[in-house]
Amino acid sequence: MTNSGMITTQRGDERFLSSDLFERKDQRDPRPDYGFVTEAQRQVLVYHRCDVLVVGGGPSGTAAAIAAARAGAKVALLERYNHLGGLSTGGLVIWIDRMTDWEGKLVIRGFAEEVFSRLPADAVAGPERADWGSQDPAKAAHWAQRTASYHGIVTWSPTIDPERLKLLSQEMVLERGVKLIYHSWAAEPLMQDGKVTGVAFESKEGRMAIQAKVVVDATGDGDLFARAGAAFSNDIEAADVHHCMNTAWLFSGVDMNRWIDFKAGQPEAFSDFMARGREACGLFERPFVSWRNDIALFMGPRQTGYSALDVDDLTAVEVRSHRAMAKHLEFFRQHAPGFEDAYMIQSAPQIGVRHARRLKGTDAVLRTRWPDGLPLHDEVAVSPAVSPKFPSVSVPYGALVPETLDGLLACGRHISCDRNSHGFMREIPQCWLTGQAAGAAAALAVAEKVQPRHVKIEALQETLLSQGTYLRPLARKDRAQALAG
């Protein structure tokens, strides 16, 4: 650790990037005890009734709503912001992580594949399909500077235009007949006999309610399942980038090719530049490419020691990040090749939260299963492994199903997994996968008039296959043998 509180994590078998992390120094006194107030009991207007209510319109929630509607359910999607896409749009996480396995096979399919087939060509940047899986040194070196090559292997890890993805996500939802509700924040789950039956939400109209046969918690932080009493984990590795927070931003007026030539071609000068930047700015971050050469993505200094469930911590990270954005602009204009005419165009309206809670499900994505990579009998998704050392990872349906709570499924970064597996299961492509699985399962539960935990796995897998999801043969042909074994 440096005097500035910076920690550098190294790439290894369980993480594929090295990252600079910045520990908090603004320890505050405990909040004063102001006591309590009592809210009066009140009647709440029922705003809407539906089969499936998806709470949260991020990557997983958008995929869940569309999958449920495609499977025949009447669906509503509740979103607190004015757009869909969550961190992939409002969080400016426009670098979409690896969607291919280490041999170049596309395994993040289904909803994700439709998204990329419909985005305009000028809204996506990444390697040609023919190069996915290439180990050609020149190609790997080129794409390593453009977030699409790791361990010497070219991957499909594109960068995208966030505004195009916002619009496309919205239109895909509306095309499927989903009732879309913006500017509305879910406050509490509605409960009956220990089962979730909808949510109470707040908007400019005040508090209202939506009743549903199945609720999908796609809040990212497990807000609904936690408030409904479901068990969860929140253990983290404090020095791991996967459990930091940050606010991303974009600079325009840059020439990223010039920057890359400097970074890759003058390593000693680049190292000196980074050292001077840390001294001048404190919190300091290098830029990444975007979907355009004249726009640079800064993921924002990754800050540790803050809680995504503490409003004062969230505020502190935002304050520090916006100050860092201004300091970066001044320093990069003066010292960074390609940034002489840079200017701010946007800071992310959504804070970059990586971890808050993880559901305790009937099963989980587990580190102990990485080495064998065997398809589980209830496989509902396949994720690329974090390293070529491991095969692809099977995602079980049980990772979406609470241990005991009925009426609800979880998807996205708060699914049931251990903290190692969370490092990649929180990524946007994996959120698309688990969202699609949760939406399809919720629709089947409604159609079969059963609780989500009792959905027939065979029917769910066939539904997902019909929607283009990639599942492996054991998961759909040899179930009986797997169960018997």
Short mmCIF file of C-alpha atoms in Angstrom, two decimals:
data_model
loop_
_atom_site.label_atom_id
_atom_site.label_comp_id
_atom_site.label_asym_id
_atom_site.label_seq_id
_atom_site.Cartn_x
_atom_site.Cartn_y
_atom_site.Cartn_z
CA MET A 1 0.00 0.00 0.00
CA THR A 2 1.25 3.52 -0.80
CA ASN A 3 1.02 6.61 1.39
CA SER A 4 -1.96 7.68 -0.70
CA GLY A 5 -3.88 4.60 0.42
CA MET A 6 -3.58 2.98 -3.00
CA ILE A 7 -3.48 -0.79 -3.40
CA THR A 8 -2.63 -2.47 -6.70
CA THR A 9 -4.23 -5.87 -7.23
CA GLN A 10 -2.50 -8.21 -9.63
CA ARG A 11 -4.01 -10.31 -12.39
CA GLY A 12 -4.25 -14.01 -11.60
CA ASP A 13 -6.41 -17.09 -11.91
CA GLU A 14 -9.36 -15.42 -10.18
CA ARG A 15 -9.16 -11.95 -11.72
CA PHE A 16 -8.07 -10.99 -15.21
CA LEU A 17 -7.22 -7.31 -14.68
CA SER A 18 -4.77 -5.51 -12.47
CA SER A 19 -6.38 -2.50 -10.80
CA ASP A 20 -5.48 0.39 -8.56
CA LEU A 21 -7.77 0.65 -5.53
CA PHE A 22 -8.00 3.64 -3.23
CA GLU A 23 -8.86 3.19 0.44
CA ARG A 24 -11.15 5.69 2.11
CA LYS A 25 -9.58 8.29 4.39
CA ASP A 26 -12.73 10.18 5.33
CA GLN A 27 -13.77 8.16 8.37
CA ARG A 28 -16.71 9.92 9.95
CA ASP A 29 -18.23 10.00 13.40
CA PRO A 30 -21.31 7.83 14.02
CA ARG A 31 -24.60 9.46 13.11
CA PRO A 32 -26.28 11.29 15.95
CA ASP A 33 -29.20 9.47 17.57
CA TYR A 34 -32.23 11.55 16.67
CA GLY A 35 -34.74 8.93 17.78
CA PHE A 36 -37.69 7.82 15.69
CA VAL A 37 -40.95 9.04 14.22
CA THR A 38 -44.06 6.91 13.71
CA GLU A 39 -45.76 6.84 10.32
CA ALA A 40 -49.52 6.75 10.31
CA GLN A 41 -51.22 3.69 8.91
CA ARG A 42 -52.59 4.40 5.44
CA GLN A 43 -54.34 2.84 2.49
CA VAL A 44 -52.23 2.55 -0.66
CA LEU A 45 -53.73 2.76 -4.13
CA VAL A 46 -53.19 -0.33 -6.30
CA TYR A 47 -51.66 1.12 -9.44
CA HIS A 48 -51.41 -2.08 -11.48
CA ARG A 49 -51.84 -5.86 -11.46
CA CYS A 50 -49.77 -8.25 -13.58
CA ASP A 51 -48.44 -11.78 -13.84
CA VAL A 52 -44.76 -10.89 -13.45
CA LEU A 53 -43.36 -7.72 -11.92
CA VAL A 54 -39.68 -7.01 -12.57
CA VAL A 55 -38.18 -4.47 -10.19
CA GLY A 56 -35.13 -2.78 -11.68
CA GLY A 57 -34.48 -2.07 -15.35
CA GLY A 58 -30.75 -2.74 -15.43
CA PRO A 59 -29.23 -5.43 -17.68
CA SER A 60 -30.79 -8.32 -15.77
CA GLY A 61 -34.16 -6.64 -15.27
CA THR A 62 -34.49 -5.67 -18.92
CA ALA A 63 -33.67 -9.22 -20.00
CA ALA A 64 -36.06 -10.66 -17.40
CA ALA A 65 -38.98 -8.51 -18.51
CA ILE A 66 -38.49 -9.38 -22.17
CA ALA A 67 -38.02 -13.09 -21.48
CA ALA A 68 -41.15 -13.26 -19.33
CA ALA A 69 -43.20 -11.46 -21.96
CA ARG A 70 -41.86 -13.72 -24.72
CA ALA A 71 -42.97 -16.69 -22.60
CA GLY A 72 -46.54 -15.37 -22.52
CA ALA A 73 -46.77 -13.50 -19.21
CA LYS A 74 -48.30 -10.08 -18.62
CA VAL A 75 -45.29 -8.13 -17.40
CA ALA A 76 -44.57 -4.80 -15.70
CA LEU A 77 -41.09 -3.31 -15.32
CA LEU A 78 -40.46 -0.77 -12.56
CA GLU A 79 -37.38 1.46 -12.92
CA ARG A 80 -36.24 4.34 -10.68
CA TYR A 81 -34.34 6.24 -13.41
CA ASN A 82 -35.50 7.60 -16.78
CA HIS A 83 -33.83 4.86 -18.82
CA LEU A 84 -33.10 1.14 -18.99
CA GLY A 85 -29.74 -0.58 -19.01
CA GLY A 86 -28.58 0.22 -15.48
CA LEU A 87 -24.81 0.28 -15.15
CA SER A 88 -24.36 -0.61 -18.83
CA THR A 89 -25.93 2.75 -19.74
CA GLY A 90 -26.49 5.05 -16.76
CA GLY A 91 -23.35 3.74 -15.06
CA LEU A 92 -21.27 4.19 -18.22
CA VAL A 93 -19.97 0.64 -17.96
CA ILE A 94 -19.89 0.69 -21.73
CA TRP A 95 -17.13 -1.90 -21.90
CA ILE A 96 -19.16 -5.12 -22.04
CA ASP A 97 -17.13 -7.94 -20.54
CA ARG A 98 -16.19 -11.18 -22.30
CA MET A 99 -19.03 -12.94 -24.10
CA THR A 100 -16.90 -15.70 -25.64
CA ASP A 101 -15.15 -18.63 -24.03
CA TRP A 102 -11.38 -18.91 -24.27
CA GLU A 103 -11.64 -20.74 -27.59
CA GLY A 104 -13.67 -17.93 -29.14
CA LYS A 105 -17.11 -19.57 -28.94
CA LEU A 106 -20.00 -17.23 -28.18
CA VAL A 107 -21.65 -18.49 -24.99
CA ILE A 108 -23.42 -15.29 -23.89
CA ARG A 109 -26.36 -15.59 -26.23
CA GLY A 110 -30.15 -15.24 -26.17
CA PHE A 111 -31.15 -11.72 -25.16
CA ALA A 112 -27.56 -10.51 -25.50
CA GLU A 113 -27.30 -11.78 -29.06
CA GLU A 114 -30.47 -9.92 -30.05
CA VAL A 115 -29.09 -6.72 -28.52
CA PHE A 116 -25.93 -6.82 -30.61
CA SER A 117 -27.80 -7.81 -33.76
CA ARG A 118 -29.91 -4.66 -33.42
CA LEU A 119 -27.42 -2.05 -32.26
CA PRO A 120 -26.24 0.19 -35.13
CA ALA A 121 -22.79 -0.68 -36.44
CA ASP A 122 -21.36 2.68 -35.37
CA ALA A 123 -22.54 2.08 -31.79
CA VAL A 124 -20.27 -0.95 -31.23
CA ALA A 125 -16.49 -1.33 -31.32
CA GLY A 126 -14.61 -4.61 -30.98
CA PRO A 127 -12.77 -7.35 -32.87
CA GLU A 128 -14.19 -9.04 -35.93
CA ARG A 129 -15.91 -12.35 -35.29
CA ALA A 130 -13.22 -14.19 -37.22
CA ASP A 131 -10.67 -13.05 -34.62
CA TRP A 132 -12.54 -14.25 -31.54
CA GLY A 133 -10.28 -16.77 -29.82
CA SER A 134 -7.23 -15.78 -31.86
CA GLN A 135 -3.85 -16.15 -30.16
CA ASP A 136 -1.99 -14.30 -32.90
CA PRO A 137 0.51 -12.12 -30.98
CA ALA A 138 -0.07 -9.02 -33.08
CA LYS A 139 -3.86 -9.21 -32.83
CA ALA A 140 -3.73 -10.00 -29.13
CA ALA A 141 -1.40 -7.05 -28.51
CA HIS A 142 -3.66 -4.71 -30.50
CA TRP A 143 -6.84 -5.72 -28.67
CA ALA A 144 -5.17 -5.87 -25.27
CA GLN A 145 -5.01 -2.06 -25.46
CA ARG A 146 -8.70 -1.97 -26.38
CA THR A 147 -10.24 -4.10 -23.59
CA ALA A 148 -10.73 -7.16 -25.78
CA SER A 149 -7.72 -9.42 -25.26
CA TYR A 150 -6.63 -11.21 -22.10
CA HIS A 151 -4.06 -13.92 -21.45
CA GLY A 152 -2.95 -13.45 -25.06
CA ILE A 153 -6.39 -14.39 -26.43
CA VAL A 154 -8.73 -12.12 -28.39
CA THR A 155 -12.25 -12.11 -26.94
CA TRP A 156 -15.59 -10.59 -27.84
CA SER A 157 -15.62 -7.78 -25.26
CA PRO A 158 -17.10 -4.85 -27.16
CA THR A 159 -17.61 -1.24 -26.13
CA ILE A 160 -20.96 0.34 -26.90
CA ASP A 161 -22.74 3.69 -27.21
CA PRO A 162 -24.79 3.96 -23.99
CA GLU A 163 -27.49 6.17 -25.49
CA ARG A 164 -28.11 3.70 -28.30
CA LEU A 165 -28.40 0.89 -25.76
CA LYS A 166 -30.85 2.92 -23.67
CA LEU A 167 -33.10 3.45 -26.68
CA LEU A 168 -32.84 -0.12 -27.94
CA SER A 169 -33.55 -1.60 -24.50
CA GLN A 170 -36.63 0.57 -24.16
CA GLU A 171 -37.96 -0.33 -27.59
CA MET A 172 -37.37 -4.06 -27.09
CA VAL A 173 -39.35 -3.91 -23.84
CA LEU A 174 -42.22 -1.99 -25.40
CA GLU A 175 -42.31 -4.24 -28.48
CA ARG A 176 -43.01 -7.21 -26.18
CA GLY A 177 -45.95 -5.45 -24.57
CA VAL A 178 -44.29 -4.87 -21.20
CA LYS A 179 -45.80 -2.09 -19.09
CA LEU A 180 -42.84 0.21 -18.48
CA ILE A 181 -42.88 2.47 -15.42
CA TYR A 182 -40.06 5.01 -15.08
CA HIS A 183 -39.26 7.37 -12.19
CA SER A 184 -40.56 4.90 -9.62
CA TRP A 185 -38.61 3.41 -6.71
CA ALA A 186 -39.71 0.15 -5.09
CA ALA A 187 -39.95 0.73 -1.34
CA GLU A 188 -41.25 -2.46 0.27
CA PRO A 189 -42.40 -5.91 -0.83
CA LEU A 190 -46.06 -6.76 -0.37
CA MET A 191 -46.34 -9.92 1.70
CA GLN A 192 -49.10 -12.44 2.30
CA ASP A 193 -48.58 -15.62 4.34
CA GLY A 194 -44.82 -15.27 3.99
CA LYS A 195 -44.97 -14.93 0.20
CA VAL A 196 -44.10 -11.90 -1.92
CA THR A 197 -47.19 -10.69 -3.79
CA GLY A 198 -46.00 -7.38 -5.22
CA VAL A 199 -44.36 -4.14 -4.15
CA ALA A 200 -45.20 -0.75 -2.74
CA PHE A 201 -43.37 1.96 -4.65
CA GLU A 202 -42.81 5.70 -4.46
CA SER A 203 -43.11 8.22 -7.27
CA LYS A 204 -44.19 11.83 -7.75
CA GLU A 205 -47.74 10.55 -7.16
CA GLY A 206 -46.79 9.30 -3.71
CA ARG A 207 -46.95 5.69 -2.56
CA MET A 208 -48.79 3.15 -4.71
CA ALA A 209 -48.71 -0.62 -5.12
CA ILE A 210 -48.35 -3.20 -7.86
CA GLN A 211 -49.69 -6.70 -7.28
CA ALA A 212 -48.09 -9.62 -9.11
CA LYS A 213 -48.11 -13.40 -9.12
CA VAL A 214 -44.30 -13.50 -9.25
CA VAL A 215 -41.82 -10.72 -8.48
CA VAL A 216 -38.32 -10.65 -9.95
CA ASP A 217 -35.82 -8.77 -7.80
CA ALA A 218 -33.45 -7.12 -10.28
CA THR A 219 -32.46 -4.24 -8.01
CA GLY A 220 -28.81 -5.33 -8.02
CA ASP A 221 -28.53 -4.93 -4.27
CA GLY A 222 -31.17 -7.45 -3.21
CA ASP A 223 -33.36 -4.71 -1.76
CA LEU A 224 -36.59 -6.64 -2.13
CA PHE A 225 -35.52 -10.10 -1.05
CA ALA A 226 -33.69 -8.64 1.95
CA ARG A 227 -36.73 -6.64 3.06
CA ALA A 228 -38.90 -9.70 2.54
CA GLY A 229 -36.76 -11.65 4.97
CA ALA A 230 -34.73 -13.84 2.62
CA ALA A 231 -31.28 -14.90 3.77
CA PHE A 232 -28.27 -13.30 2.10
CA SER A 233 -24.49 -12.95 2.32
CA ASN A 234 -22.44 -9.78 2.18
CA ASP A 235 -18.91 -11.02 2.87
CA ILE A 236 -16.33 -9.34 0.65
CA GLU A 237 -12.62 -9.14 -0.01
CA ALA A 238 -11.85 -5.55 0.91
CA ALA A 239 -8.82 -5.33 -1.40
CA ASP A 240 -10.63 -6.75 -4.42
CA VAL A 241 -11.78 -4.48 -7.24
CA HIS A 242 -15.02 -6.45 -7.41
CA HIS A 243 -16.13 -4.90 -4.14
CA CYS A 244 -15.24 -1.26 -4.78
CA MET A 245 -17.43 1.67 -5.81
CA ASN A 246 -16.82 4.42 -8.32
CA THR A 247 -18.49 6.92 -10.62
CA ALA A 248 -17.46 6.66 -14.26
CA TRP A 249 -17.17 9.54 -16.72
CA LEU A 250 -16.47 10.34 -20.37
CA PHE A 251 -14.06 12.88 -21.89
CA SER A 252 -14.39 13.87 -25.54
CA GLY A 253 -12.09 15.78 -27.87
CA VAL A 254 -9.40 13.13 -27.44
CA ASP A 255 -7.35 10.93 -29.75
CA MET A 256 -7.25 7.48 -28.15
CA ASN A 257 -4.97 6.06 -30.83
CA ARG A 258 -2.31 8.63 -29.87
CA TRP A 259 -2.83 7.77 -26.21
CA ILE A 260 -2.46 4.04 -26.88
CA ASP A 261 0.71 4.64 -28.92
CA PHE A 262 2.14 6.48 -25.92
CA LYS A 263 0.96 3.94 -23.33
CA ALA A 264 2.11 0.87 -25.26
CA GLY A 265 5.13 2.35 -27.02
CA GLN A 266 6.75 4.29 -24.18
CA PRO A 267 6.28 2.14 -21.06
CA GLU A 268 8.80 4.07 -18.94
CA ALA A 269 7.24 7.41 -19.83
CA PHE A 270 3.77 5.98 -19.16
CA SER A 271 4.87 4.69 -15.75
CA ASP A 272 6.26 8.12 -14.92
CA PHE A 273 3.03 9.74 -16.12
CA MET A 274 0.95 7.53 -13.81
CA ALA A 275 3.21 8.26 -10.85
CA ARG A 276 2.96 12.01 -11.42
CA GLY A 277 -0.80 11.71 -11.85
CA ARG A 278 -1.21 9.95 -8.51
CA GLU A 279 0.89 12.62 -6.83
CA ALA A 280 -1.07 15.47 -8.43
CA CYS A 281 -4.57 14.04 -8.22
CA GLY A 282 -4.52 11.52 -5.37
CA LEU A 283 -7.29 9.36 -6.78
CA PHE A 284 -6.04 8.57 -10.26
CA GLU A 285 -7.30 6.40 -13.10
CA ARG A 286 -6.12 5.56 -16.61
CA PRO A 287 -8.58 5.86 -19.50
CA PHE A 288 -10.10 3.04 -21.53
CA VAL A 289 -11.28 3.08 -25.12
CA SER A 290 -14.95 3.62 -25.94
CA TRP A 291 -16.97 3.02 -29.07
CA ARG A 292 -15.31 6.07 -30.68
CA ASN A 293 -11.68 7.16 -30.97
CA ASP A 294 -12.54 10.70 -29.81
CA ILE A 295 -14.24 9.62 -26.56
CA ALA A 296 -12.34 8.21 -23.57
CA LEU A 297 -13.92 6.17 -20.82
CA PHE A 298 -12.72 6.60 -17.25
CA MET A 299 -14.19 3.97 -14.98
CA GLY A 300 -13.42 6.35 -12.11
CA PRO A 301 -11.01 5.70 -9.26
CA ARG A 302 -12.11 2.49 -7.53
CA GLN A 303 -12.72 3.26 -3.88
CA THR A 304 -12.73 0.67 -1.11
CA GLY A 305 -14.11 0.72 2.40
CA TYR A 306 -17.50 2.14 1.48
CA SER A 307 -20.90 0.45 1.74
CA ALA A 308 -23.39 0.47 -1.14
CA LEU A 309 -26.14 0.30 1.50
CA ASP A 310 -25.10 3.44 3.40
CA VAL A 311 -26.44 6.73 2.04
CA ASP A 312 -23.57 8.73 3.54
CA ASP A 313 -21.01 6.41 1.94
CA LEU A 314 -22.75 6.65 -1.42
CA THR A 315 -22.68 10.43 -1.15
CA ALA A 316 -19.00 10.46 -0.21
CA VAL A 317 -18.02 8.34 -3.22
CA GLU A 318 -19.95 10.64 -5.55
CA VAL A 319 -18.32 13.76 -4.09
CA ARG A 320 -14.82 12.31 -4.35
CA SER A 321 -15.45 11.01 -7.88
CA HIS A 322 -16.72 14.30 -9.28
CA ARG A 323 -13.77 16.16 -7.80
CA ALA A 324 -11.46 13.54 -9.31
CA MET A 325 -13.07 14.05 -12.72
CA ALA A 326 -12.13 17.75 -12.70
CA LYS A 327 -8.57 17.04 -11.51
CA HIS A 328 -8.14 14.38 -14.20
CA LEU A 329 -9.22 16.78 -16.93
CA GLU A 330 -6.67 19.39 -15.88
CA PHE A 331 -3.83 16.87 -15.55
CA PHE A 332 -4.56 14.98 -18.77
CA ARG A 333 -4.86 18.17 -20.81
CA GLN A 334 -1.41 19.24 -19.64
CA HIS A 335 0.45 15.92 -19.76
CA ALA A 336 -1.34 13.17 -21.74
CA PRO A 337 -0.74 12.71 -25.49
CA GLY A 338 -4.09 12.84 -27.28
CA PHE A 339 -5.83 14.75 -24.48
CA GLU A 340 -4.71 18.33 -25.23
CA ASP A 341 -8.23 19.37 -26.28
CA ALA A 342 -10.20 17.07 -24.00
CA TYR A 343 -13.43 18.22 -22.37
CA MET A 344 -16.02 16.71 -20.07
CA ILE A 345 -19.18 15.35 -21.66
CA GLN A 346 -20.77 13.24 -18.94
CA SER A 347 -20.38 11.78 -15.49
CA ALA A 348 -22.43 8.68 -14.86
CA PRO A 349 -25.86 9.38 -13.32
CA GLN A 350 -25.65 5.96 -11.65
CA ILE A 351 -22.92 5.10 -9.16
CA GLY A 352 -20.79 2.05 -9.98
CA VAL A 353 -21.77 -0.44 -7.28
CA ARG A 354 -20.26 -3.89 -7.60
CA HIS A 355 -21.50 -5.58 -4.46
CA ALA A 356 -24.03 -5.13 -1.68
CA ARG A 357 -25.84 -8.40 -0.96
CA ARG A 358 -25.87 -11.90 -2.46
CA LEU A 359 -28.91 -14.14 -2.14
CA LYS A 360 -28.65 -17.41 -0.26
CA GLY A 361 -30.36 -19.64 -2.77
CA THR A 362 -31.23 -23.30 -2.98
CA ASP A 363 -27.92 -23.60 -4.88
CA ALA A 364 -25.12 -21.26 -5.90
CA VAL A 365 -22.35 -20.59 -8.40
CA LEU A 366 -19.35 -21.92 -6.51
CA ARG A 367 -15.57 -21.58 -6.83
CA THR A 368 -15.20 -25.30 -6.02
CA ARG A 369 -16.98 -26.14 -9.29
CA TRP A 370 -14.75 -24.04 -11.54
CA PRO A 371 -12.16 -26.75 -12.29
CA ASP A 372 -14.56 -29.34 -13.70
CA GLY A 373 -17.02 -27.04 -15.44
CA LEU A 374 -19.59 -29.82 -15.68
CA PRO A 375 -23.10 -28.87 -16.84
CA LEU A 376 -25.42 -29.01 -13.84
CA HIS A 377 -28.76 -30.77 -14.28
CA ASP A 378 -30.61 -27.45 -13.73
CA GLU A 379 -28.26 -25.34 -15.85
CA VAL A 380 -29.98 -22.15 -16.99
CA ALA A 381 -26.90 -20.29 -18.27
CA VAL A 382 -23.24 -20.77 -19.16
CA SER A 383 -20.64 -18.17 -18.25
CA PRO A 384 -17.14 -17.86 -19.64
CA ALA A 385 -14.54 -18.70 -16.99
CA VAL A 386 -12.34 -15.97 -15.57
CA SER A 387 -9.16 -17.66 -16.85
CA PRO A 388 -8.17 -20.09 -19.63
CA LYS A 389 -7.16 -22.38 -16.79
CA PHE A 390 -10.84 -23.20 -16.24
CA PRO A 391 -13.68 -24.40 -18.49
CA SER A 392 -16.92 -22.46 -18.80
CA VAL A 393 -19.07 -22.25 -15.68
CA SER A 394 -22.55 -23.76 -15.27
CA VAL A 395 -25.14 -21.50 -13.64
CA PRO A 396 -27.82 -23.48 -11.76
CA TYR A 397 -31.45 -22.42 -11.47
CA GLY A 398 -31.07 -22.72 -7.70
CA ALA A 399 -28.84 -19.64 -7.76
CA LEU A 400 -31.96 -17.58 -8.56
CA VAL A 401 -34.31 -19.20 -6.03
CA PRO A 402 -34.37 -18.11 -2.36
CA GLU A 403 -33.85 -20.84 0.22
CA THR A 404 -37.34 -20.43 1.71
CA LEU A 405 -39.00 -17.24 0.42
CA ASP A 406 -41.77 -17.80 -2.15
CA GLY A 407 -43.21 -15.53 -4.81
CA LEU A 408 -39.81 -14.12 -5.80
CA LEU A 409 -36.81 -14.85 -8.01
CA ALA A 410 -33.49 -13.00 -8.08
CA CYS A 411 -31.27 -12.12 -11.03
CA GLY A 412 -28.25 -9.98 -11.74
CA ARG A 413 -25.31 -9.23 -9.52
CA HIS A 414 -27.04 -10.32 -6.31
CA ILE A 415 -27.73 -13.96 -7.25
CA SER A 416 -26.56 -16.79 -5.03
CA CYS A 417 -22.81 -17.26 -5.46
CA ASP A 418 -19.64 -17.23 -3.42
CA ARG A 419 -17.53 -14.10 -3.33
CA ASN A 420 -15.00 -15.45 -5.84
CA SER A 421 -17.66 -16.29 -8.41
CA HIS A 422 -19.32 -12.94 -7.80
CA GLY A 423 -16.29 -11.36 -9.49
CA PHE A 424 -17.65 -12.37 -12.91
CA MET A 425 -21.31 -13.19 -12.20
CA ARG A 426 -21.88 -9.47 -11.51
CA GLU A 427 -20.75 -8.50 -15.03
CA ILE A 428 -23.25 -7.22 -17.60
CA PRO A 429 -23.28 -10.30 -19.90
CA GLN A 430 -23.87 -12.59 -16.92
CA CYS A 431 -26.65 -10.27 -15.73
CA TRP A 432 -28.29 -10.63 -19.13
CA LEU A 433 -28.09 -14.41 -18.76
CA THR A 434 -29.54 -14.68 -15.27
CA GLY A 435 -32.17 -12.07 -16.08
CA GLN A 436 -33.39 -14.04 -19.06
CA ALA A 437 -33.49 -17.21 -16.95
CA ALA A 438 -35.41 -15.53 -14.14
CA GLY A 439 -37.93 -13.96 -16.50
CA ALA A 440 -38.61 -17.21 -18.31
CA ALA A 441 -38.94 -19.07 -14.99
CA ALA A 442 -41.33 -16.47 -13.59
CA ALA A 443 -43.57 -16.77 -16.64
CA LEU A 444 -43.58 -20.57 -16.37
CA ALA A 445 -44.45 -20.40 -12.67
CA VAL A 446 -47.47 -18.27 -13.53
CA ALA A 447 -48.52 -20.55 -16.39
CA GLU A 448 -48.12 -23.70 -14.28
CA LYS A 449 -49.69 -22.04 -11.20
CA VAL A 450 -46.77 -23.08 -9.00
CA GLN A 451 -44.19 -21.31 -6.91
CA PRO A 452 -40.97 -20.49 -8.79
CA ARG A 453 -39.04 -23.17 -6.86
CA HIS A 454 -41.37 -25.81 -8.34
CA VAL A 455 -40.97 -24.87 -12.00
CA LYS A 456 -40.11 -27.91 -14.10
CA ILE A 457 -36.47 -27.61 -15.09
CA GLU A 458 -37.01 -29.39 -18.39
CA ALA A 459 -39.70 -26.88 -19.39
CA LEU A 460 -37.55 -23.95 -18.31
CA GLN A 461 -34.55 -25.17 -20.27
CA GLU A 462 -36.66 -25.73 -23.38
CA THR A 463 -38.09 -22.23 -23.04
CA LEU A 464 -34.61 -20.74 -22.73
CA LEU A 465 -33.36 -22.73 -25.71
CA SER A 466 -36.30 -21.46 -27.75
CA GLN A 467 -35.21 -17.92 -26.83
CA GLY A 468 -31.68 -18.54 -28.10
CA THR A 469 -29.88 -19.18 -24.82
CA TYR A 470 -26.80 -21.40 -24.96
CA LEU A 471 -27.13 -24.52 -22.78
CA ARG A 472 -25.02 -27.64 -22.94
CA PRO A 473 -26.18 -31.16 -23.91
CA LEU A 474 -26.12 -32.62 -20.39
CA ALA A 475 -28.49 -29.94 -19.26
CA ARG A 476 -31.15 -30.88 -21.78
CA LYS A 477 -30.61 -34.49 -22.89
CA ASP A 478 -29.22 -36.40 -19.96
CA ARG A 479 -31.18 -34.92 -17.06
CA ALA A 480 -32.57 -38.19 -15.85
CA GLN A 481 -29.13 -39.78 -15.73
CA ALA A 482 -27.67 -36.76 -13.93
CA LEU A 483 -30.46 -36.76 -11.37
CA ALA A 484 -30.18 -40.51 -10.84
CA GLY A 485 -26.42 -40.20 -10.37
#
